[in-house]
């Protein structure tokens, strides 16, 4: 007699306790699946667990980033700032996990090292570093797009005898900067958040910048009691906007193109944008900002003028003004007191295009200008975006295909949640989802995945795998929109260009949420014909 098929231990195994994974665990349990979550860290939060560096904070409004699935949850949590800092975010995510009694389903310090599909039973065998060995029917990787820190390959990095920390792997115990000689390498969103916060504490701060970014003010503030009351009263309306808006923000889109306005009107509008919160500079700016080079240049020259007005040393000001890309081509960082930091006598800027890092030594960093001695080095050098974690999890699909081989030329997906050859495997919050306020569209994906699992179960199926033509349709859409306008952002991490040797493929979905909504409706209306559904033998 044949041995019995290996039976799954759980219906759903989620990997990663970030904002997407927590929601996925909640939804799976709510629908009556047995579920377990494996998390590499020793606490919940994902991105908001690992990025605990000084100054780490949202640049989406707190109440638009948090969960919206429960009015009770919304009502019993009060955010203190329009853009919350990491400690408050981590407290919030712990609160959610405890409020919905999710913690008992989570195993911490459990980094997944292998997940192998067994074709005969339609199940996945998953192994993690805590000794976990579990068989699951459905494997859902909610491992995030910004979860594998990137360390540039600088000669001598191991020789440095001081402290070194990556912003995305920040220690749980406080780092003492007082009176130290500190370097920050990288001036993306993380670098420009930490720089102004530690500058007052350190003896000397040296910023190593390769590419200047179009930084604009975050314009954060505490939430006043009156605003708190309005946020409570207007919850339903706000949720409706956030659940349907293209970008997942509350900022209303503008209705005018840049040259519809006179020079004076444009200036006044740009001033208003400069003083508006966070991403509104992108989402509420002139309608042609990203499509008309001349409109973009107008805004950039306004921002450049602002930088010149803040930074006292004209040479440093010029170094801080981007020359090689337009606004919005790279993910725009939002700042508080960043440019002002360069007016401090203990802060200096090294332009790596003029003087690249040659090597690190036991005592510091050496460029063509000589050796700078340091006590602490902060790597704010970004992440292996989009596919980094998925390619490192030991995922083996049908016929033992490795996911990293399947995606050797870049990811191919359907809706950013499934890929051919990997039945019963989903990755909401991964590549090709949408673009904008991340939790909103990742939440859309979790809802889609959960509804799909319910469909599979309720129709008596065991396995689900996307059809190749559906995957091709979605991936072609992603690739097509990625080049509109042509070459826009090609040198950003959105295309994987920050990682040597990584295929240059667009890793977000510039078609955005509207494409996601449309395709989800099509799946539903066509009875899941985008997928092959089957029963185990
Ligand atoms: P980013 O935005 O990828 O920024 C990384 C920074 O590190 C950026 O300034 C890079 O310069 C710099 N970098 C990367 N490699 C090197 C080397 N080899 N030498 C010098 N400088 C280097 O990462 P963040 O952590 O700041 O932000 C990631 C996301 O977190 C952000 O988009 C938000 O969603 C929150 P480059 O531009 O490549 O020349």
Coordinates of C-alpha atoms and ligand atoms in Angstrom, one line a residue:
X1 CA 0.0 0.0 0.0
X2 CA 1.2 3.6 -0.8
X3 CA 2.4 5.5 2.3
X4 CA -0.1 8.3 3.2
X5 CA 0.5 11.7 1.6
X6 CA 2.2 14.0 4.0
X7 CA -0.6 15.9 5.7
X8 CA -0.1 19.6 6.3
X9 CA 0.4 20.8 9.9
X10 CA -1.3 24.1 9.1
X11 CA -3.4 25.5 6.3
X12 CA -1.5 28.7 6.0
X13 CA 2.0 29.6 6.9
X14 CA 2.9 33.3 6.8
X15 CA 6.5 34.4 6.8
X16 CA 7.3 37.8 8.3
X17 CA 5.6 39.8 11.0
X18 CA 5.6 43.2 9.3
X19 CA 2.6 45.2 8.5
X20 CA 1.6 42.9 5.7
X21 CA 2.3 39.6 7.5
X22 CA 0.4 40.6 10.6
X23 CA -2.7 41.5 8.5
X24 CA -2.3 38.3 6.5
X25 CA -2.2 36.2 9.7
X26 CA -5.3 38.0 11.0
X27 CA -7.2 37.5 7.8
X28 CA -6.3 33.8 7.5
X29 CA -7.4 33.1 11.1
X30 CA -10.6 35.2 10.6
X31 CA -11.5 33.0 7.7
X32 CA -11.1 29.9 9.8
X33 CA -7.8 28.6 8.5
X34 CA -5.2 27.2 10.9
X35 CA -2.2 29.4 10.6
X36 CA 1.2 30.1 11.9
X37 CA 3.7 32.9 11.3
X38 CA 7.5 32.6 11.3
X39 CA 9.5 35.8 12.0
X40 CA 13.2 36.2 11.8
X41 CA 13.4 38.9 14.5
X42 CA 12.6 38.6 18.1
X43 CA 9.7 41.1 17.9
X44 CA 7.0 42.1 15.5
X45 CA 7.2 45.1 13.1
X46 CA 9.2 44.0 10.1
X47 CA 10.6 47.1 8.6
X48 CA 9.5 49.0 11.7
X49 CA 11.4 46.5 13.9
X50 CA 14.7 46.5 12.1
X51 CA 14.9 50.2 11.2
X52 CA 15.1 51.5 14.7
X53 CA 17.8 54.0 14.1
X54 CA 17.4 57.5 15.7
X55 CA 15.0 59.6 13.6
X56 CA 13.3 56.6 11.9
X57 CA 9.7 57.6 11.1
X58 CA 6.8 57.4 8.7
X59 CA 6.6 59.8 5.8
X60 CA 3.0 58.6 5.2
X61 CA 0.5 60.1 7.7
X62 CA 0.3 57.7 10.7
X63 CA -3.5 57.3 10.4
X64 CA -3.3 56.5 6.7
X65 CA -0.5 53.9 7.3
X66 CA -2.2 52.0 10.1
X67 CA -4.8 49.3 9.7
X68 CA -8.3 50.3 8.7
X69 CA -10.0 46.9 8.9
X70 CA -11.3 47.5 12.5
X71 CA -13.1 50.6 13.6
X72 CA -12.6 49.5 17.2
X73 CA -8.8 49.2 16.7
X74 CA -8.8 52.6 15.0
X75 CA -10.7 54.1 17.9
X76 CA -8.6 52.6 20.7
X77 CA -5.3 53.8 19.3
X78 CA -4.3 57.4 19.4
X79 CA -1.3 58.5 17.2
X80 CA 0.6 61.4 18.7
X81 CA 2.2 62.8 15.5
X82 CA 1.0 63.2 12.0
X83 CA 4.2 61.2 11.0
X84 CA 4.9 58.8 13.9
X85 CA 8.4 57.8 14.9
X86 CA 9.6 54.2 15.1
X87 CA 9.0 53.6 18.8
X88 CA 5.4 54.6 18.5
X89 CA 5.0 52.5 15.3
X90 CA 6.5 49.4 17.0
X91 CA 4.2 49.9 20.0
X92 CA 1.2 50.1 17.7
X93 CA 2.1 46.9 15.9
X94 CA 2.6 45.1 19.2
X95 CA -0.8 46.5 20.3
X96 CA -2.5 45.1 17.2
X97 CA -0.9 41.7 17.7
X98 CA -2.0 41.5 21.3
X99 CA -5.5 43.0 20.7
X100 CA -6.3 40.3 18.2
X101 CA -4.5 37.6 20.1
X102 CA -2.1 36.8 17.3
X103 CA 1.1 36.4 19.3
X104 CA 0.4 32.8 20.1
X105 CA 0.5 32.0 16.4
X106 CA 3.9 33.6 15.9
X107 CA 7.3 32.0 16.3
X108 CA 10.2 34.5 16.7
X109 CA 13.9 34.1 15.8
X110 CA 12.7 31.8 13.0
X111 CA 14.4 32.8 9.8
X112 CA 13.1 30.6 7.0
X113 CA 16.0 28.9 5.2
X114 CA 14.1 26.4 3.0
X115 CA 10.6 26.0 1.6
X116 CA 10.1 23.1 -0.7
X117 CA 7.0 22.2 -2.7
X118 CA 5.8 18.6 -2.7
X119 CA 3.9 18.0 -5.8
X120 CA 2.3 14.7 -4.7
X121 CA 0.5 16.3 -1.7
X122 CA 0.3 20.0 -2.9
X123 CA 2.0 21.1 0.3
X124 CA 5.2 23.0 1.3
X125 CA 7.8 21.8 3.8
X126 CA 9.3 24.8 5.6
X127 CA 12.4 24.9 7.7
X128 CA 13.5 27.8 9.9
X129 CA 16.6 28.6 12.1
X130 CA 14.7 28.1 15.4
X131 CA 14.3 24.4 14.5
X132 CA 10.9 24.7 13.1
X133 CA 9.9 22.1 10.5
X134 CA 6.3 22.6 9.3
X135 CA 4.3 21.4 6.4
X136 CA 1.7 23.9 5.2
X137 CA -0.9 23.8 2.4
X138 CA -0.4 27.5 1.5
X139 CA 2.8 29.4 1.9
X140 CA 2.5 33.2 2.1
X141 CA 5.8 35.2 2.1
X142 CA 5.1 38.6 3.5
X143 CA 8.8 39.3 3.6
X144 CA 8.7 42.9 2.4
X145 CA 10.5 44.9 -0.2
X146 CA 13.0 46.6 2.0
X147 CA 14.2 43.8 4.3
X148 CA 17.6 42.8 3.0
X149 CA 20.1 45.5 3.9
X150 CA 22.7 46.3 1.3
X151 CA 26.3 46.8 2.3
X152 CA 28.5 48.2 -0.5
X153 CA 31.6 46.1 -1.3
X154 CA 34.2 48.5 0.2
X155 CA 37.7 47.0 0.6
X156 CA 38.7 46.7 4.3
X157 CA 35.1 46.9 5.7
X158 CA 35.9 44.1 8.1
X159 CA 39.1 45.8 9.3
X160 CA 37.4 48.8 10.9
X161 CA 37.8 48.5 14.7
X162 CA 35.1 51.0 15.7
X163 CA 31.3 50.3 15.6
X164 CA 29.4 49.9 12.3
X165 CA 25.7 49.7 11.9
X166 CA 23.3 49.5 9.0
X167 CA 20.2 51.6 9.4
X168 CA 18.1 48.5 8.4
X169 CA 19.7 46.3 11.0
X170 CA 19.9 48.7 13.9
X171 CA 20.7 47.2 17.3
X172 CA 18.1 46.8 20.0
X173 CA 20.3 48.5 22.5
X174 CA 21.0 52.3 22.2
X175 CA 24.1 53.3 20.2
X176 CA 26.1 55.9 22.0
X177 CA 27.0 58.8 19.7
X178 CA 28.0 61.3 22.4
X179 CA 31.3 62.9 21.6
X180 CA 32.1 60.4 18.9
X181 CA 33.5 60.9 15.4
X182 CA 30.7 59.5 13.2
X183 CA 30.3 58.8 9.5
X184 CA 26.9 58.4 7.7
X185 CA 27.3 56.8 4.3
X186 CA 24.2 57.3 2.0
X187 CA 21.7 60.1 1.7
X188 CA 18.5 58.3 0.8
X189 CA 15.4 58.4 3.1
X190 CA 17.2 56.7 6.0
X191 CA 20.4 58.8 5.8
X192 CA 18.6 62.1 5.7
X193 CA 16.4 61.0 8.7
X194 CA 19.3 60.1 11.0
X195 CA 21.8 62.9 10.0
X196 CA 19.9 65.8 11.7
X197 CA 19.0 63.8 14.7
X198 CA 22.5 62.7 15.7
X199 CA 24.4 65.8 14.5
X200 CA 23.9 67.7 17.8
X201 CA 25.2 64.7 19.9
X202 CA 28.3 63.7 18.0
X203 CA 31.7 65.4 18.1
X204 CA 32.1 65.3 14.3
X205 CA 29.7 64.1 11.6
X206 CA 30.9 63.3 8.1
X207 CA 28.3 62.6 5.5
X208 CA 29.4 60.6 2.5
X209 CA 27.1 61.4 -0.4
X210 CA 27.2 59.7 -3.8
X211 CA 23.9 61.1 -5.2
X212 CA 22.1 64.2 -3.9
X213 CA 18.3 63.7 -3.5
X214 CA 15.4 66.0 -4.0
X215 CA 14.6 66.4 -0.3
X216 CA 11.6 68.5 0.8
X217 CA 10.2 69.2 4.2
X218 CA 8.1 66.5 5.9
X219 CA 6.2 69.2 7.9
X220 CA 5.4 66.9 10.8
X221 CA 3.5 68.1 13.9
X222 CA 1.8 66.7 16.9
X223 CA -1.9 65.8 16.3
X224 CA -3.9 68.4 18.3
X225 CA -7.0 67.3 20.3
X226 CA -9.2 69.0 17.7
X227 CA -7.6 67.0 14.9
X228 CA -7.9 63.8 17.0
X229 CA -11.6 64.4 17.4
X230 CA -12.0 65.0 13.6
X231 CA -10.0 61.9 12.8
X232 CA -12.4 59.8 14.9
X233 CA -15.5 61.5 13.6
X234 CA -14.5 61.2 10.0
X235 CA -13.2 57.6 10.0
X236 CA -15.7 56.1 7.5
X237 CA -15.1 58.8 5.0
X238 CA -11.3 58.6 5.4
X239 CA -11.3 54.9 5.0
X240 CA -13.4 55.1 1.8
X241 CA -10.8 57.6 0.3
X242 CA -7.9 55.5 1.4
X243 CA -9.4 52.2 0.1
X244 CA -10.1 53.7 -3.3
X245 CA -7.5 56.3 -3.9
X246 CA -4.9 55.7 -6.6
X247 CA -1.9 56.4 -4.3
X248 CA -3.4 55.4 -0.9
X249 CA -3.0 58.8 0.5
X250 CA -5.5 61.4 1.6
X251 CA -3.8 64.2 -0.4
X252 CA -6.2 65.3 -3.1
X253 CA -4.8 65.4 -6.7
X254 CA -4.4 68.8 -8.2
X255 CA -6.4 69.8 -11.3
X256 CA -3.9 72.0 -13.1
X257 CA -0.8 71.5 -15.2
X258 CA 2.3 73.7 -14.4
X259 CA 2.0 76.0 -17.4
X260 CA -1.7 76.6 -16.9
X261 CA -0.6 79.0 -14.2
X262 CA 1.4 82.2 -14.5
X263 CA 4.9 82.4 -13.2
X264 CA 3.6 84.1 -10.0
X265 CA 0.8 81.7 -9.5
X266 CA 3.2 78.8 -10.0
X267 CA 5.6 80.2 -7.4
X268 CA 2.8 80.6 -4.9
X269 CA 1.6 77.1 -5.6
X270 CA 5.1 75.7 -5.1
X271 CA 5.4 77.6 -1.9
X272 CA 2.2 75.9 -0.8
X273 CA 3.6 72.5 -1.8
X274 CA 6.8 73.2 0.1
X275 CA 4.8 73.8 3.2
X276 CA 2.4 70.9 2.8
X277 CA 2.8 67.5 4.4
X278 CA 4.9 64.6 3.2
X279 CA 4.1 63.0 -0.1
X280 CA 1.6 65.7 -1.2
X281 CA 4.6 67.3 -3.0
X282 CA 4.3 64.3 -5.4
X283 CA 0.6 63.4 -5.2
X284 CA -1.0 66.9 -5.1
X285 CA 1.5 68.7 -7.3
X286 CA 0.9 69.8 -10.9
X287 CA -0.7 67.0 -12.9
X288 CA 2.2 67.0 -15.4
X289 CA 5.0 67.0 -12.9
X290 CA 6.2 63.5 -13.8
X291 CA 5.3 63.7 -17.5
X292 CA 6.6 67.0 -18.6
X293 CA 10.3 67.6 -18.2
X294 CA 9.8 71.4 -18.2
X295 CA 7.2 71.3 -15.5
X296 CA 9.5 69.0 -13.4
X297 CA 12.4 71.4 -14.0
X298 CA 10.3 74.4 -12.7
X299 CA 9.7 72.6 -9.4
X300 CA 13.3 71.4 -9.2
X301 CA 14.6 74.9 -9.6
X302 CA 12.2 76.1 -6.9
X303 CA 13.5 73.4 -4.5
X304 CA 17.2 74.2 -5.5
X305 CA 16.5 77.8 -4.6
X306 CA 15.2 76.7 -1.2
X307 CA 18.3 74.7 -0.6
X308 CA 20.5 77.6 -1.5
X309 CA 18.5 79.8 0.9
X310 CA 19.0 77.4 3.8
X311 CA 22.6 76.1 3.4
X312 CA 25.0 78.9 4.2
X313 CA 28.1 77.6 2.4
X314 CA 27.3 78.0 -1.3
X315 CA 29.7 75.2 -2.3
X316 CA 27.9 72.7 0.0
X317 CA 24.5 73.9 -1.2
X318 CA 25.5 73.1 -4.8
X319 CA 26.6 69.7 -3.8
X320 CA 23.3 69.0 -2.1
X321 CA 21.3 69.9 -5.2
X322 CA 20.7 66.9 -7.5
X323 CA 22.0 67.2 -11.0
X324 CA 21.4 63.8 -12.5
X325 CA 17.7 63.1 -12.0
X326 CA 14.3 64.8 -11.9
X327 CA 12.0 65.0 -8.9
X328 CA 10.2 61.7 -8.5
X329 CA 12.7 59.6 -10.4
X330 CA 14.1 58.4 -7.1
X331 CA 11.9 57.8 -4.1
X332 CA 11.8 61.4 -2.7
X333 CA 13.0 61.7 0.9
X334 CA 11.2 64.0 3.3
X335 CA 13.2 65.8 5.9
X336 CA 13.1 67.8 9.1
X337 CA 16.0 70.2 9.6
X338 CA 18.2 68.2 7.2
X339 CA 19.7 71.1 5.1
X340 CA 20.1 73.2 8.2
X341 CA 22.4 70.5 9.6
X342 CA 25.1 71.5 7.1
X343 CA 25.4 74.9 8.8
X344 CA 26.7 73.2 12.0
X345 CA 30.5 73.6 12.5
X346 CA 30.8 69.9 13.4
X347 CA 29.2 68.6 10.1
X348 CA 31.0 68.1 6.8
X349 CA 30.0 66.6 3.5
X350 CA 32.2 64.4 1.3
X351 CA 31.1 64.2 -2.3
X352 CA 31.8 60.6 -3.3
X353 CA 31.6 61.5 -7.0
X354 CA 34.6 63.7 -6.6
X355 CA 36.4 61.6 -4.0
X356 CA 35.2 58.0 -3.9
X357 CA 35.9 55.8 -1.0
X358 CA 39.1 53.9 -1.6
X359 CA 39.1 51.6 1.4
X360 CA 38.3 51.3 5.0
X361 CA 41.1 50.9 7.5
X362 CA 41.2 49.9 11.2
X363 CA 40.6 53.5 12.1
X364 CA 38.5 55.1 9.5
X365 CA 37.6 55.7 5.8
X366 CA 40.1 56.6 3.2
X367 CA 39.3 58.7 0.1
X368 CA 41.6 60.4 -2.4
X369 CA 41.7 63.3 0.1
X370 CA 43.2 61.0 2.8
X371 CA 42.1 59.1 5.8
X372 CA 39.3 60.3 8.1
X373 CA 39.5 58.7 11.5
X374 CA 36.2 57.6 12.9
X375 CA 34.6 55.9 15.9
X376 CA 31.2 54.9 14.4
X377 CA 30.1 54.3 10.8
X378 CA 26.4 54.3 9.9
X379 CA 25.6 52.5 6.6
X380 CA 22.5 54.1 5.3
X381 CA 23.1 52.3 2.0
X382 CA 19.7 50.9 1.3
X383 CA 18.3 47.5 0.5
X384 CA 18.1 44.7 -2.1
X385 CA 14.7 46.0 -3.0
X386 CA 11.7 44.0 -4.0
X387 CA 13.0 40.5 -4.5
X388 CA 15.9 40.4 -1.9
X389 CA 14.2 38.4 0.8
X390 CA 12.3 36.1 -1.6
X391 CA 15.4 35.1 -3.4
X392 CA 17.2 34.1 -0.2
X393 CA 14.6 31.9 1.4
X394 CA 15.4 28.6 -0.3
X395 CA 12.1 28.5 -2.1
X396 CA 11.8 25.5 -4.5
X397 CA 8.8 25.0 -6.6
X398 CA 7.5 22.4 -9.1
X399 CA 10.4 20.2 -10.3
X400 CA 12.6 21.7 -7.6
X401 CA 13.0 25.0 -9.5
X402 CA 14.6 27.6 -7.3
X403 CA 12.7 30.9 -7.2
X404 CA 16.0 32.8 -7.7
X405 CA 16.6 30.9 -10.9
X406 CA 13.0 31.3 -12.1
X407 CA 13.5 35.1 -11.6
X408 CA 17.1 35.2 -12.9
X409 CA 16.1 38.0 -15.3
X410 CA 13.9 39.7 -12.8
X411 CA 10.5 38.9 -11.3
X412 CA 7.5 37.7 -13.3
X413 CA 4.2 37.8 -11.4
X414 CA 0.5 37.9 -11.5
X415 CA -0.8 40.9 -9.4
X416 CA 2.4 40.8 -7.5
X417 CA 1.2 37.8 -5.5
X418 CA 1.9 34.6 -7.5
X419 CA 4.3 33.2 -10.1
X420 CA 4.1 30.2 -12.3
X421 CA 5.7 27.0 -11.2
X422 CA 5.1 27.7 -7.5
X423 CA 1.7 26.4 -6.7
X424 CA 0.1 27.4 -3.4
X425 CA 2.8 30.1 -2.9
X426 CA 1.9 33.8 -2.5
X427 CA 3.9 36.9 -1.8
X428 CA 1.7 39.9 -1.0
X429 CA 3.8 43.0 -0.3
X430 CA 6.5 41.8 -2.7
X431 CA 7.5 43.0 -6.2
X432 CA 4.9 44.4 -8.8
X433 CA 2.2 45.3 -6.2
X434 CA 1.5 49.0 -7.0
X435 CA 3.1 52.3 -5.9
X436 CA 2.2 54.8 -3.2
X437 CA 1.3 54.3 0.4
X438 CA 2.5 50.8 0.9
X439 CA 0.1 49.3 3.5
X440 CA -2.9 50.3 1.5
X441 CA -2.0 48.3 -1.6
X442 CA -0.3 45.5 0.3
X443 CA -3.6 45.3 2.2
X444 CA -5.4 45.0 -1.1
X445 CA -3.2 42.1 -2.0
X446 CA -3.7 40.4 1.4
X447 CA -7.5 40.7 0.9
X448 CA -7.2 39.2 -2.6
X449 CA -5.0 36.3 -1.4
X450 CA -7.3 35.5 1.5
X451 CA -10.4 35.6 -0.7
X452 CA -8.6 33.4 -3.2
X453 CA -7.8 30.8 -0.5
X454 CA -11.4 30.8 0.6
X455 CA -12.5 30.2 -3.0
X456 CA -10.0 27.3 -3.3
X457 CA -11.2 25.7 0.0
X458 CA -14.9 26.3 -0.6
X459 CA -14.7 24.7 -4.0
X460 CA -13.0 21.6 -2.7
X461 CA -9.6 22.3 -4.4
X462 CA -6.1 21.7 -2.9
X463 CA -3.8 23.6 -5.2
X464 CA -3.8 26.8 -7.1
X465 CA -1.3 28.1 -9.6
X466 CA -1.4 31.1 -11.8
X467 CA -1.8 30.5 -15.6
X468 CA 1.2 31.6 -17.7
X469 CA -0.8 34.0 -19.8
X470 CA -2.2 35.8 -16.8
X471 CA 1.3 36.2 -15.4
X472 CA 2.5 37.4 -18.8
X473 CA -0.3 39.9 -19.0
X474 CA 0.5 41.4 -15.6
X475 CA 4.3 41.4 -16.1
X476 CA 4.0 43.0 -19.5
X477 CA 1.8 45.7 -18.0
X478 CA 4.4 46.4 -15.3
X479 CA 7.2 46.6 -17.8
X480 CA 5.2 48.8 -20.2
X481 CA 4.3 51.4 -17.5
X482 CA 7.8 51.3 -16.1
X483 CA 9.1 53.1 -19.1
X484 CA 6.5 55.9 -19.1
X485 CA 8.0 58.4 -19.4
X486 CA 11.0 56.7 -21.1
X487 CA 14.0 56.2 -18.9
X488 CA 12.3 57.8 -15.9
X489 CA 14.0 56.5 -12.7
X490 CA 16.1 53.9 -14.4
X491 CA 18.9 54.6 -12.1
X492 CA 16.9 54.1 -8.9
X493 CA 16.5 51.1 -6.7
X494 CA 13.0 50.7 -8.2
X495 CA 14.9 49.1 -11.1
X496 CA 17.3 47.2 -8.9
X497 CA 20.1 49.5 -10.1
X498 CA 21.7 49.9 -6.6
X499 CA 22.8 46.3 -6.4
X500 CA 25.7 45.2 -8.6
X501 CA 24.7 42.4 -11.0
X502 CA 21.0 42.6 -10.3
X503 CA 18.8 42.5 -13.4
X504 CA 17.4 45.9 -14.3
X505 CA 13.7 45.2 -14.2
X506 CA 11.0 47.5 -12.7
X507 CA 10.1 46.2 -9.2
X508 CA 7.0 48.3 -8.4
X509 CA 3.9 48.7 -10.5
X510 CA 3.6 52.2 -12.0
X511 CA 0.1 51.3 -13.3
X512 CA -0.7 51.3 -9.6
X513 CA -3.8 50.5 -7.7
X514 CA -6.2 51.1 -10.5
X515 CA -4.6 48.2 -12.4
X516 CA -4.7 46.1 -9.3
X517 CA -8.4 46.8 -8.7
X518 CA -9.3 46.1 -12.3
X519 CA -7.5 42.8 -12.5
X520 CA -8.8 41.7 -9.1
X521 CA -12.4 42.4 -10.4
X522 CA -11.6 40.5 -13.6
X523 CA -10.5 37.4 -11.6
X524 CA -13.6 37.5 -9.6
X525 CA -15.9 38.1 -12.5
X526 CA -14.3 35.3 -14.6
X527 CA -14.4 32.7 -11.8
X528 CA -10.7 32.6 -11.2
X529 CA -9.9 31.6 -14.8
X530 CA -6.4 33.2 -14.3
X531 CA -5.6 30.3 -12.1
X532 CA -5.3 26.5 -12.5
X533 CA -7.2 24.9 -9.6
X534 CA -6.8 21.2 -8.9
X535 CA -7.3 18.5 -6.3
X536 CA -4.5 16.4 -4.9
X537 CA -4.4 12.9 -6.3
Ligands
LIG1 P1 18.2 54.2 -0.4 O1 17.1 55.2 -0.7 O2 18.4 53.1 -1.4 O3 19.5 55.1 -0.2 C1 20.7 54.5 -0.1 C2 21.8 55.5 -0.1 O4 23.1 54.8 0.0 C3 21.8 56.3 -1.4 O5 22.2 57.6 -1.1 C4 22.9 55.6 -2.2 O6 23.5 56.4 -3.1 C5 23.9 55.3 -1.1 N1 24.8 54.2 -1.5 C6 24.4 52.9 -1.9 N2 25.6 52.3 -2.3 C7 26.6 53.1 -2.1 C8 28.0 53.0 -2.3 N3 28.5 51.9 -2.7 N4 28.8 54.1 -2.0 C9 28.2 55.2 -1.5 N5 26.9 55.4 -1.3 C10 26.1 54.3 -1.6 O7 17.9 53.5 1.0 P2 17.3 54.1 2.3 O8 17.5 53.2 3.4 O9 17.8 55.5 2.5 O10 15.8 54.2 2.0 C11 15.1 53.1 1.6 C12 13.6 53.2 1.7 O11 13.3 53.3 3.1 C13 13.1 54.5 1.2 O12 12.8 54.5 -0.1 C14 11.8 54.6 2.0 O13 10.8 53.8 1.4 C15 12.2 54.2 3.3 P3 23.1 56.3 -4.7 O14 21.8 57.0 -4.7 O15 22.9 54.8 -5.0 O16 24.2 56.9 -5.4

